[in-house]
Amino acid sequence: MDARSRHLRSLVIDALEGGGRGHVGSTLSLIEIMRVLYDDVLRVRPDDPAWPDRDRLILSKGHGCLALYALLADKGFFPVDALKEQCRPDAMLGGHPQRGHTPGVEASTGALGHGLALGVGMALAARLQRRPSRVFVVMGDGELDEGSVWEAAMAAAKHRLDNLVALVDYNKLQSYGAVAEVLDLEPLADKWRSFGFAVAEVDGHDVGALHDRLASLPFQSGQPSILICHTVKGKGLDFAEGQALWHHKARIEAPDVARMRQALESAR
Amino acid sequence: MRQTALTMVHELARRDPRVLFIGSDLSPGVLKGMKEEMPERFFMEGVSEAYVIGMAAGMAMDGFIPYINTIATFLTRRCLEQICIDACLENLPLRLIASGGGLVYAPLGPTHLATDDIALLRPLPNMAIVAPSDADEMKRLMEASLTWEGPLYIRLGKGGDPIVSRPEAGFAIGKAIPMRPAGRVLIVSTGVMTNRALAAADLLDGIGCGVLHMHTIKPLDVEGLLAAADGAQLVVTLEEHARIGGLGSAVVEALSDAGRLKPTLRLGLPDRFPEGYGSQDHLLELAGLQPSQVADTIRKTLDR
């Protein structure tokens, strides 16, 4: 794990410490995906978040918002200190992303299965308005249980939205336990292919590979793209990796924070 | 009424490039003229209401005004969370044109009877709910819809309903229309029940029965309600909707909040699924909501 990935995770721990709660595992699997999107791919202007021609990023798995907040703060959409206030009564950052409340947040998510349909609408709007904007929708694996995702997937292909890019944070664990046991998604790439998407798969923690995969979009002209990112839930904290119990913590206290910081230092 | 609404969507789309039409697998040829004239703003999507609301919200976030049409039950029950989060939370200008409000689809059975739509949507912040009385009023409502800021639910009647609205009364969303001044009784009605309220009032000639047409159930015209109810001994609410959560509930809540609660008779559908099929009129009769039944119930209540 390089210094930047470590730094972004330390921002997440700042937020967990400040709020005393948060989705830990579901945030940490997302860090490299969000990092590469914001560092290398998205055309956005932190000082002008409403710039009409910007690319849109919808974090459809809204419970991973600390990863989004870490990147938005790092890019200057709002002060880094705001992270420490998350979930407090007057905070700029809530336990799920809220459009209009936090600069840089494009959609209010947290109820799963909404983002891809919103993304289809935004991609259609960009086409009608002849804007170069692309729309990126980041979904969780558990989220793919929702039927509304597949309604939107069929429509994205019907409309040949090659300005729409979906990404799946496939960390193989949902709230109760293994995705394979709660509701198996396999064969996942074939499913998306059969729904009309151009599909690619990548190690979702390999920054170079993510960069290369997202360097030329769309994957196929005339088709929506999807990048299935194989990740590890809780990545970077050895005691949380692959542990369903670290999906969400409603109470995070000083000893937990110290343990997280220590684990992050030795993360590979 | 539906034809008027759809014709107006086309008309509004000609006037304003932000207007879109979205249907979910409607009947063949619907809005054919619009599809030919402006295919890029005509969308016929699949049987997928949750997706349709999200997609419309995504387009509205970038400045479009989507008019969405499908059957009322599917447009409310099926996609309530999308309406709440994607449209209402963001206060986006989605227009939900709901075919077959109330008992219109009587022969098709309970899956198609929109008897709870108002109650489902009324608690959602930012949502406005309008039920016009007839096709003429629908046209005036559609004119007003273009500039309404937030989400708007438009409840359609069966079509061919008697014209009782008057152009000189005008139309503004959120502004009730007094149809007849109150005497001892005031009937507050919405949608096509206003024509039945007027007929009931005719039968109560000696008593003095007013009619207030509350086409907008939310935001409720509290001022208009209090003014119309002033002096009435009995307020009657009349709606083609469950007695729970609809117009009657809204009126009683408003009177109570204003400290002006008075004897109120809430006429609507009982708390059970309608039995049998037949016609809208048949099911209204079973529920005691036809004009002579309404007049009788009012008389009995006054005699008590």
Coordinates of C-alpha atoms in Angstrom, one line a residue:
Chain A
M1 CA 0.0 0.0 0.0
D2 CA 1.5 3.3 -1.0
A3 CA 1.6 6.5 0.9
R4 CA -1.4 8.1 -0.8
S5 CA -3.7 5.1 -0.2
R6 CA -2.5 5.1 3.4
H7 CA -3.2 8.9 3.7
L8 CA -6.7 8.6 2.3
R9 CA -7.4 5.8 4.8
S10 CA -6.1 7.9 7.6
L11 CA -8.6 10.6 6.6
V12 CA -11.3 8.0 6.9
I13 CA -10.1 7.1 10.4
D14 CA -10.2 10.8 11.3
A15 CA -13.9 10.8 10.3
L16 CA -14.6 7.6 12.1
E17 CA -13.0 9.1 15.2
G18 CA -14.8 12.4 14.9
G19 CA -18.2 10.8 14.4
G20 CA -17.7 7.9 16.7
R21 CA -19.3 5.7 14.1
G22 CA -19.4 4.7 10.5
H23 CA -19.3 2.0 7.8
V24 CA -15.7 0.8 8.1
G25 CA -15.4 -2.3 5.9
S26 CA -17.6 -0.9 3.1
T27 CA -15.6 2.3 3.0
L28 CA -12.1 0.7 3.0
S29 CA -12.8 -1.6 0.1
L30 CA -13.6 1.5 -2.0
I31 CA -10.5 3.7 -1.4
E32 CA -8.5 2.8 -4.5
I33 CA -11.5 2.9 -6.8
M34 CA -12.4 6.4 -5.6
R35 CA -8.8 7.5 -5.6
V36 CA -8.2 6.6 -9.2
L37 CA -11.5 8.1 -10.3
Y38 CA -10.8 11.5 -8.6
D39 CA -7.1 11.5 -9.3
D40 CA -7.0 10.3 -12.9
V41 CA -10.5 10.1 -14.5
L42 CA -13.1 12.5 -13.4
R43 CA -13.3 16.0 -15.0
V44 CA -14.5 18.0 -12.1
R45 CA -13.8 21.5 -10.6
P46 CA -13.6 21.5 -6.8
D47 CA -14.0 25.3 -6.8
D48 CA -17.0 25.1 -9.1
P49 CA -18.9 22.0 -8.1
A50 CA -21.9 22.9 -10.3
W51 CA -19.9 23.3 -13.5
P52 CA -22.4 22.0 -16.1
D53 CA -19.8 20.1 -18.2
R54 CA -18.4 18.2 -15.3
D55 CA -18.5 14.4 -15.0
R56 CA -20.9 13.1 -12.5
L57 CA -20.0 10.5 -9.8
I58 CA -22.8 8.9 -8.0
L59 CA -21.8 6.8 -5.0
S60 CA -24.9 4.5 -5.2
K61 CA -23.6 2.4 -2.3
G62 CA -24.1 5.5 -0.1
H63 CA -22.9 3.7 3.0
G64 CA -19.4 3.9 1.7
C65 CA -19.6 7.7 1.9
L66 CA -16.4 8.1 4.1
A67 CA -14.4 7.1 1.0
L68 CA -16.2 9.8 -1.1
Y69 CA -15.8 12.4 1.7
A70 CA -12.1 11.6 2.0
L71 CA -11.5 12.2 -1.7
L72 CA -13.8 15.3 -1.9
A73 CA -11.9 16.8 1.1
D74 CA -8.6 15.9 -0.3
K75 CA -9.5 17.6 -3.6
G76 CA -10.7 20.7 -1.9
F77 CA -14.4 20.6 -2.3
F78 CA -14.6 21.4 1.4
P79 CA -12.1 21.7 4.3
V80 CA -10.4 18.5 5.5
D81 CA -11.5 19.5 9.0
A82 CA -15.1 18.8 8.1
L83 CA -14.3 15.1 8.2
K84 CA -13.9 15.2 12.0
E85 CA -17.4 16.6 12.3
Q86 CA -19.3 13.8 10.4
C87 CA -22.7 13.0 11.8
R88 CA -22.7 15.8 14.4
P89 CA -25.9 17.8 14.5
D90 CA -24.8 20.7 12.3
A91 CA -22.2 18.7 10.2
M92 CA -21.7 19.2 6.5
L93 CA -21.2 15.4 6.2
G94 CA -23.9 12.9 7.2
G95 CA -23.9 9.1 7.6
H96 CA -24.9 8.9 3.9
P97 CA -24.3 11.4 1.1
Q98 CA -26.8 14.1 0.6
R99 CA -27.0 16.2 -2.5
G100 CA -27.3 19.9 -1.9
H101 CA -25.9 19.5 1.6
T102 CA -22.3 18.5 0.9
P103 CA -20.4 20.1 -2.0
G104 CA -19.4 17.6 -4.7
V105 CA -22.1 15.1 -3.8
E106 CA -24.2 14.4 -6.9
A107 CA -27.0 12.3 -5.4
S108 CA -28.6 11.4 -2.1
T109 CA -27.9 7.8 -1.7
G110 CA -28.2 5.3 1.1
A111 CA -31.3 3.5 0.0
L112 CA -29.7 0.9 -2.3
G113 CA -30.6 0.4 -6.0
H114 CA -31.2 4.1 -6.9
G115 CA -27.9 5.2 -8.4
L116 CA -27.9 3.5 -11.7
A117 CA -31.4 4.8 -12.7
L118 CA -30.3 8.3 -11.7
G119 CA -27.2 7.8 -13.7
V120 CA -29.1 6.7 -16.8
G121 CA -31.2 10.0 -16.5
M122 CA -28.0 12.1 -16.1
A123 CA -26.4 10.4 -19.1
L124 CA -29.5 10.9 -21.2
A125 CA -29.6 14.6 -20.1
A126 CA -26.0 15.0 -21.1
R127 CA -26.7 13.6 -24.5
L128 CA -29.8 15.8 -25.0
Q129 CA -27.9 18.9 -23.9
R130 CA -24.9 17.9 -26.0
R131 CA -22.6 18.1 -23.1
P132 CA -19.4 16.0 -22.9
S133 CA -20.2 14.9 -19.3
R134 CA -19.8 11.3 -18.4
V135 CA -21.6 9.6 -15.6
F136 CA -20.0 7.2 -13.2
V137 CA -22.1 5.0 -10.8
V138 CA -20.3 3.1 -8.0
M139 CA -22.4 0.3 -6.7
G140 CA -21.9 -2.3 -4.0
D141 CA -22.2 -6.0 -4.5
G142 CA -25.0 -6.5 -2.0
E143 CA -26.7 -3.6 -3.7
L144 CA -27.0 -5.7 -6.9
D145 CA -29.7 -7.7 -5.1
E146 CA -32.1 -4.9 -5.8
G147 CA -34.3 -5.4 -8.8
S148 CA -34.2 -1.7 -9.7
V149 CA -30.5 -2.0 -10.6
W150 CA -31.4 -4.5 -13.3
E151 CA -34.3 -2.4 -14.6
A152 CA -31.9 0.5 -15.0
A153 CA -29.3 -1.8 -16.6
M154 CA -31.6 -2.9 -19.3
A155 CA -32.6 0.7 -20.0
A156 CA -28.9 1.9 -20.1
A157 CA -28.2 -0.7 -22.9
K158 CA -31.4 0.2 -24.7
H159 CA -30.4 3.8 -24.8
R160 CA -26.8 2.9 -25.9
L161 CA -25.4 5.1 -23.2
D162 CA -21.7 4.9 -23.7
N163 CA -21.3 8.0 -21.5
L164 CA -22.3 5.9 -18.6
V165 CA -19.8 3.9 -16.6
A166 CA -20.8 1.6 -13.7
L167 CA -18.3 0.2 -11.2
V168 CA -19.0 -2.6 -8.7
D169 CA -17.1 -2.7 -5.4
Y170 CA -17.1 -6.5 -5.3
N171 CA -15.8 -7.2 -1.8
K172 CA -17.8 -10.4 -1.5
L173 CA -19.4 -9.5 1.8
Q174 CA -22.7 -8.0 2.5
S175 CA -24.2 -7.0 5.8
Y176 CA -25.1 -10.5 7.0
G177 CA -22.3 -12.4 5.5
A178 CA -20.8 -13.8 2.3
V179 CA -22.5 -12.6 -0.9
A180 CA -22.2 -16.1 -2.2
E181 CA -24.4 -17.4 0.6
V182 CA -26.9 -14.5 1.1
L183 CA -27.6 -14.2 -2.6
D184 CA -25.0 -15.4 -5.0
L185 CA -24.3 -13.0 -7.9
E186 CA -22.2 -15.3 -10.0
P187 CA -21.7 -15.4 -12.9
L188 CA -21.6 -11.7 -12.4
A189 CA -19.6 -10.6 -15.5
D190 CA -21.8 -12.8 -17.7
K191 CA -24.9 -11.2 -16.2
W192 CA -23.8 -7.7 -17.1
R193 CA -22.7 -8.8 -20.5
S194 CA -26.1 -10.3 -21.2
F195 CA -27.7 -7.1 -20.0
G196 CA -25.9 -5.2 -22.8
F197 CA -22.9 -3.8 -20.9
A198 CA -19.3 -3.9 -22.1
V199 CA -17.6 -5.6 -19.1
A200 CA -14.1 -5.5 -17.6
E201 CA -12.7 -6.9 -14.4
V202 CA -9.9 -5.6 -12.3
D203 CA -8.2 -5.9 -8.9
G204 CA -9.9 -3.0 -7.2
H205 CA -6.9 -2.2 -5.0
D206 CA -4.3 -2.2 -7.9
V207 CA -4.0 1.5 -8.6
G208 CA -2.1 1.0 -11.8
A209 CA -4.5 -1.5 -13.2
L210 CA -7.6 0.6 -12.3
H211 CA -5.9 3.6 -14.0
D212 CA -5.2 1.6 -17.1
R213 CA -8.7 0.1 -17.3
L214 CA -10.3 3.6 -16.9
A215 CA -7.9 5.3 -19.2
S216 CA -9.9 4.6 -22.3
L217 CA -13.7 4.9 -22.0
P218 CA -16.1 3.6 -23.1
F219 CA -15.0 0.0 -23.2
Q220 CA -17.2 -0.3 -26.4
S221 CA -18.7 2.4 -28.5
G222 CA -22.5 2.5 -28.2
Q223 CA -22.6 0.4 -25.0
P224 CA -22.6 1.3 -21.3
S225 CA -19.5 0.1 -19.5
I226 CA -19.1 -1.7 -16.3
L227 CA -15.9 -2.3 -14.3
I228 CA -16.1 -5.1 -11.8
C229 CA -13.6 -4.3 -9.1
H230 CA -12.5 -7.3 -7.0
T231 CA -11.8 -5.9 -3.5
V232 CA -11.3 -6.8 0.1
K233 CA -13.8 -5.5 2.6
G234 CA -12.0 -3.6 5.3
K235 CA -8.8 -3.4 3.2
G236 CA -5.9 -2.0 5.2
L237 CA -7.0 -3.0 8.7
D238 CA -5.9 -6.6 9.2
F239 CA -8.4 -7.3 11.9
A240 CA -11.3 -6.0 9.9
E241 CA -10.4 -7.5 6.5
G242 CA -13.1 -9.9 5.3
Q243 CA -15.0 -9.5 8.6
A244 CA -18.8 -8.9 8.2
L245 CA -18.9 -7.5 11.7
W246 CA -16.8 -4.6 10.5
H247 CA -19.4 -3.6 7.8
H248 CA -20.7 -0.9 10.2
K249 CA -19.8 0.2 13.7
A250 CA -22.3 2.3 15.6
R251 CA -19.8 3.0 18.4
I252 CA -16.1 3.6 17.8
E253 CA -14.1 4.6 20.8
A254 CA -10.5 5.8 21.4
P255 CA -9.0 2.3 21.8
D256 CA -10.6 1.3 18.4
V257 CA -9.1 4.3 16.7
A258 CA -5.7 3.6 18.1
R259 CA -5.9 0.0 16.9
M260 CA -7.0 1.2 13.4
R261 CA -4.1 3.7 13.2
Q262 CA -1.6 1.0 14.3
A263 CA -3.0 -1.5 11.8
L264 CA -2.9 1.0 9.0
E265 CA 0.8 1.7 9.6
S266 CA 1.7 -2.0 9.1
A267 CA -0.8 -2.5 6.2
R268 CA 0.7 -3.9 3.0
Chain B
M1 CA -59.2 13.9 -18.9
R2 CA -56.2 11.8 -19.6
Q3 CA -56.3 12.8 -23.3
T4 CA -56.4 16.5 -22.3
A5 CA -53.4 15.9 -19.9
L6 CA -51.4 14.2 -22.6
T7 CA -52.3 16.7 -25.3
M8 CA -51.1 19.4 -23.0
V9 CA -47.8 17.7 -22.4
H10 CA -47.2 17.9 -26.1
E11 CA -48.3 21.5 -26.2
L12 CA -46.1 22.4 -23.2
A13 CA -43.1 20.6 -24.8
R14 CA -43.6 22.7 -27.9
R15 CA -43.4 25.8 -25.7
D16 CA -40.6 24.8 -23.4
P17 CA -37.5 22.7 -24.4
R18 CA -37.2 21.4 -20.8
V19 CA -40.4 19.4 -21.0
L20 CA -40.1 15.6 -21.5
F21 CA -42.6 12.8 -21.7
I22 CA -41.9 9.4 -20.1
G23 CA -44.3 6.5 -20.2
S24 CA -43.8 3.0 -19.0
D25 CA -45.2 0.7 -21.6
L26 CA -48.4 2.5 -22.3
S27 CA -50.9 1.8 -25.0
P28 CA -49.8 1.8 -28.7
G29 CA -49.8 5.2 -30.4
V30 CA -49.9 7.2 -27.2
L31 CA -48.7 10.8 -28.0
K32 CA -47.8 9.7 -31.5
G33 CA -47.7 13.3 -32.7
M34 CA -45.1 14.3 -30.0
K35 CA -43.0 11.2 -30.7
E36 CA -42.9 12.2 -34.4
E37 CA -42.3 15.9 -33.8
M38 CA -39.7 15.6 -31.0
P39 CA -38.5 12.0 -30.7
E40 CA -35.6 13.0 -28.5
R41 CA -38.0 14.2 -25.8
F42 CA -40.4 11.2 -25.9
F43 CA -39.4 8.2 -23.9
M44 CA -41.4 4.9 -23.8
E45 CA -39.6 2.9 -21.1
G46 CA -40.2 -0.7 -20.0
V47 CA -42.5 -1.9 -17.2
S48 CA -40.1 -0.6 -14.6
E49 CA -41.6 2.2 -12.5
A50 CA -38.8 2.4 -9.9
Y51 CA -36.3 2.9 -12.7
V52 CA -38.5 5.4 -14.5
I53 CA -38.7 7.7 -11.4
G54 CA -35.0 7.5 -10.9
M55 CA -34.2 8.2 -14.6
A56 CA -36.7 11.1 -14.6
A57 CA -35.0 12.5 -11.4
G58 CA -31.6 12.2 -13.0
M59 CA -32.8 14.2 -16.0
A60 CA -34.5 16.8 -13.7
M61 CA -31.3 17.3 -11.8
D62 CA -29.9 18.6 -15.1
G63 CA -32.8 21.0 -15.8
F64 CA -35.5 18.9 -17.5
I65 CA -39.2 18.8 -16.5
P66 CA -40.3 15.2 -16.9
Y67 CA -44.0 14.4 -17.3
I68 CA -44.5 10.8 -16.4
N69 CA -47.6 8.8 -17.1
T70 CA -48.8 5.4 -16.1
I71 CA -51.5 3.7 -14.0
A72 CA -51.9 5.3 -10.6
T73 CA -51.3 2.2 -8.5
F74 CA -48.0 1.4 -10.2
L75 CA -46.9 5.1 -10.1
T76 CA -47.3 5.2 -6.3
R77 CA -47.1 1.8 -4.5
R78 CA -44.5 0.4 -6.8
C79 CA -41.9 3.2 -6.6
L80 CA -42.7 5.0 -3.4
E81 CA -39.1 5.1 -2.2
Q82 CA -37.9 6.5 -5.5
I83 CA -40.5 9.2 -5.3
C84 CA -39.5 10.0 -1.7
I85 CA -35.7 10.0 -2.1
D86 CA -35.1 10.8 -5.8
A87 CA -37.9 13.3 -6.4
C88 CA -39.1 14.7 -3.1
L89 CA -35.8 14.9 -1.1
E90 CA -34.3 16.8 -4.0
N91 CA -37.5 18.8 -4.6
L92 CA -37.3 18.1 -8.3
P93 CA -40.0 19.1 -10.8
L94 CA -41.3 15.6 -11.7
R95 CA -45.0 15.5 -12.8
L96 CA -46.6 12.2 -12.1
I97 CA -49.7 11.8 -14.2
A98 CA -51.6 9.0 -12.6
S99 CA -54.2 7.3 -14.7
G100 CA -57.3 5.9 -13.0
G101 CA -57.3 7.6 -9.6
G102 CA -59.7 5.9 -7.2
L103 CA -62.1 3.3 -8.5
V104 CA -61.8 4.0 -12.3
Y105 CA -60.5 0.6 -13.0
A106 CA -63.3 -1.2 -11.1
P107 CA -63.6 -4.1 -13.6
L108 CA -59.9 -4.9 -13.2
G109 CA -59.9 -5.5 -9.5
P110 CA -57.9 -4.4 -6.5
T111 CA -54.4 -4.5 -8.2
H112 CA -55.6 -1.5 -10.3
L113 CA -57.7 0.5 -7.7
A114 CA -55.8 3.6 -6.6
T115 CA -57.6 4.0 -3.3
D116 CA -54.6 4.9 -1.2
D117 CA -52.5 7.0 -3.5
I118 CA -53.2 10.3 -1.7
A119 CA -52.4 8.8 1.7
L120 CA -49.1 7.3 0.4
L121 CA -47.9 10.6 -1.0
R122 CA -49.3 13.1 1.4
P123 CA -46.6 12.7 4.1
L124 CA -43.8 13.2 1.6
P125 CA -42.2 16.6 2.1
N126 CA -42.3 18.8 -1.1
M127 CA -44.9 16.7 -2.8
A128 CA -48.0 18.5 -4.2
I129 CA -51.1 16.5 -4.9
V130 CA -53.9 17.7 -7.3
A131 CA -57.1 16.0 -8.4
P132 CA -59.0 18.1 -11.0
S133 CA -62.7 17.7 -11.4
D134 CA -63.0 17.4 -15.1
A135 CA -61.1 17.8 -18.4
D136 CA -61.5 21.6 -18.6
E137 CA -59.9 22.0 -15.2
M138 CA -57.2 19.5 -16.2
K139 CA -56.2 21.8 -19.0
R140 CA -55.9 24.7 -16.6
L141 CA -53.9 22.6 -14.1
M142 CA -51.5 21.5 -16.9
E143 CA -50.9 25.2 -17.7
A144 CA -50.1 25.9 -14.1
S145 CA -47.9 22.8 -13.8
L146 CA -45.1 24.1 -15.9
T147 CA -43.9 26.6 -13.4
W148 CA -44.5 24.6 -10.2
E149 CA -41.2 24.2 -8.5
G150 CA -41.3 20.7 -6.9
P151 CA -42.8 17.3 -7.5
L152 CA -46.5 17.2 -8.5
Y153 CA -48.9 14.3 -8.5
I154 CA -51.8 14.7 -10.9
R155 CA -54.7 12.3 -10.2
L156 CA -56.8 11.5 -13.3
G157 CA -60.5 10.7 -13.4
K158 CA -62.1 8.2 -15.8
G159 CA -62.7 10.6 -18.6
G160 CA -66.0 11.9 -19.9
D161 CA -66.7 13.2 -16.4
P162 CA -69.3 16.0 -16.4
I163 CA -67.8 19.5 -16.7
V164 CA -68.5 21.3 -13.5
S165 CA -65.5 23.6 -13.4
R166 CA -65.8 27.2 -14.7
P167 CA -63.1 29.1 -16.5
E168 CA -63.9 32.3 -14.6
A169 CA -63.0 30.5 -11.3
G170 CA -59.4 30.3 -12.6
F171 CA -56.9 27.8 -11.3
A172 CA -54.0 28.0 -9.1
I173 CA -52.3 25.0 -7.5
G174 CA -53.0 25.2 -3.7
K175 CA -56.0 27.4 -4.0
A176 CA -59.4 25.9 -3.3
I177 CA -62.4 26.9 -5.5
P178 CA -65.7 27.8 -3.7
M179 CA -68.4 26.3 -5.9
R180 CA -71.4 27.2 -3.7
P181 CA -71.5 29.1 -0.4
A182 CA -72.0 27.2 2.8
G183 CA -75.2 27.3 4.8
R184 CA -75.6 24.8 7.7
V185 CA -73.4 22.4 5.8
L186 CA -70.1 22.6 3.8
I187 CA -69.0 19.7 1.6
V188 CA -65.3 19.7 0.8
S189 CA -64.6 17.5 -2.2
T190 CA -61.8 16.7 -4.6
G191 CA -61.4 15.2 -8.1
V192 CA -64.5 14.0 -9.8
M193 CA -66.4 13.7 -6.5
T194 CA -67.0 17.4 -6.8
N195 CA -69.7 16.8 -9.4
R196 CA -71.3 14.4 -6.9
A197 CA -71.0 16.9 -4.1
L198 CA -72.8 19.5 -6.3
A199 CA -75.6 17.0 -7.1
A200 CA -75.9 16.2 -3.4
A201 CA -76.0 19.9 -2.5
D202 CA -78.9 20.3 -5.0
L203 CA -80.8 17.6 -3.1
L204 CA -80.2 19.4 0.2
D205 CA -81.7 22.7 -1.1
G206 CA -83.7 23.5 2.0
I207 CA -80.7 23.0 4.3
G208 CA -78.2 25.2 2.7
C209 CA -75.2 23.2 1.6
G210 CA -72.0 24.7 0.3
V211 CA -69.4 23.0 -1.9
L212 CA -65.7 23.8 -1.7
H213 CA -63.7 22.1 -4.5
M214 CA -60.3 21.2 -2.9
H215 CA -58.6 20.2 -6.1
T216 CA -55.2 20.5 -4.4
I217 CA -55.0 18.2 -1.4
K218 CA -51.4 19.2 -0.7
P219 CA -50.5 22.0 -0.1
L220 CA -54.0 22.3 1.5
D221 CA -55.6 25.7 1.2
V222 CA -56.2 26.1 4.9
E223 CA -57.3 29.8 4.6
G224 CA -59.8 28.9 2.0
L225 CA -61.1 26.0 4.0
L226 CA -61.5 28.1 7.2
A227 CA -63.2 30.9 5.3
A228 CA -65.6 28.5 3.6
A229 CA -66.4 26.5 6.7
D230 CA -67.1 29.6 8.8
G231 CA -70.6 29.5 10.1
A232 CA -71.2 25.9 8.8
Q233 CA -72.6 23.6 11.5
L234 CA -71.3 20.5 9.8
V235 CA -68.3 19.9 7.5
V236 CA -68.5 17.0 5.1
T237 CA -65.5 15.6 3.2
L238 CA -66.1 13.6 0.1
E239 CA -63.5 11.7 -1.8
E240 CA -62.9 8.6 -3.9
H241 CA -60.2 7.4 -1.6
A242 CA -59.7 5.5 1.6
R243 CA -61.1 7.3 4.6
I244 CA -57.6 7.0 6.1
G245 CA -55.1 9.6 5.1
G246 CA -56.8 11.4 2.2
L247 CA -58.7 14.6 1.9
G248 CA -60.9 13.9 5.0
S249 CA -57.8 13.4 7.1
A250 CA -56.2 16.5 5.7
V251 CA -59.3 18.7 6.4
V252 CA -59.7 17.5 10.0
E253 CA -56.0 18.0 10.7
A254 CA -56.2 21.5 9.3
L255 CA -59.3 22.4 11.3
S256 CA -57.8 20.9 14.4
D257 CA -54.5 22.7 14.0
A258 CA -56.4 26.0 13.6
G259 CA -58.4 25.3 16.7
R260 CA -61.6 25.4 14.6
L261 CA -62.5 21.7 14.7
K262 CA -66.3 21.2 14.3
P263 CA -68.5 18.2 13.6
T264 CA -67.1 16.6 10.5
L265 CA -68.5 13.7 8.5
R266 CA -65.7 12.0 6.5
L267 CA -67.1 10.2 3.5
G268 CA -64.8 8.0 1.6
L269 CA -63.9 4.3 1.1
P270 CA -64.1 1.9 4.1
D271 CA -60.9 0.3 5.4
R272 CA -61.2 -2.9 3.3
F273 CA -60.5 -3.8 -0.3
P274 CA -63.5 -3.2 -2.5
E275 CA -65.5 -6.4 -3.2
G276 CA -66.5 -7.4 -6.7
Y277 CA -66.0 -5.6 -9.9
G278 CA -68.6 -3.8 -12.1
S279 CA -68.1 -0.1 -12.7
Q280 CA -66.7 2.9 -10.8
D281 CA -70.3 4.1 -10.2
H282 CA -71.2 0.6 -8.8
L283 CA -68.3 0.6 -6.3
L284 CA -69.1 4.2 -5.3
E285 CA -72.6 3.2 -4.6
L286 CA -71.5 0.2 -2.5
A287 CA -69.5 2.8 -0.5
G288 CA -72.5 5.1 -0.2
L289 CA -70.8 7.9 -2.1
Q290 CA -73.4 8.6 -4.8
P291 CA -75.2 12.0 -4.6
S292 CA -78.5 10.7 -3.1
Q293 CA -76.7 8.6 -0.6
V294 CA -74.4 11.5 0.4
A295 CA -77.5 13.7 0.8
D296 CA -79.2 11.1 3.0
T297 CA -76.2 10.6 5.2
I298 CA -75.9 14.3 5.7
R299 CA -79.6 14.6 6.6
K300 CA -79.4 11.8 9.1
T301 CA -76.3 13.4 10.6
L302 CA -78.0 16.7 11.0
D303 CA -81.1 15.0 12.6
R304 CA -79.0 13.2 15.2

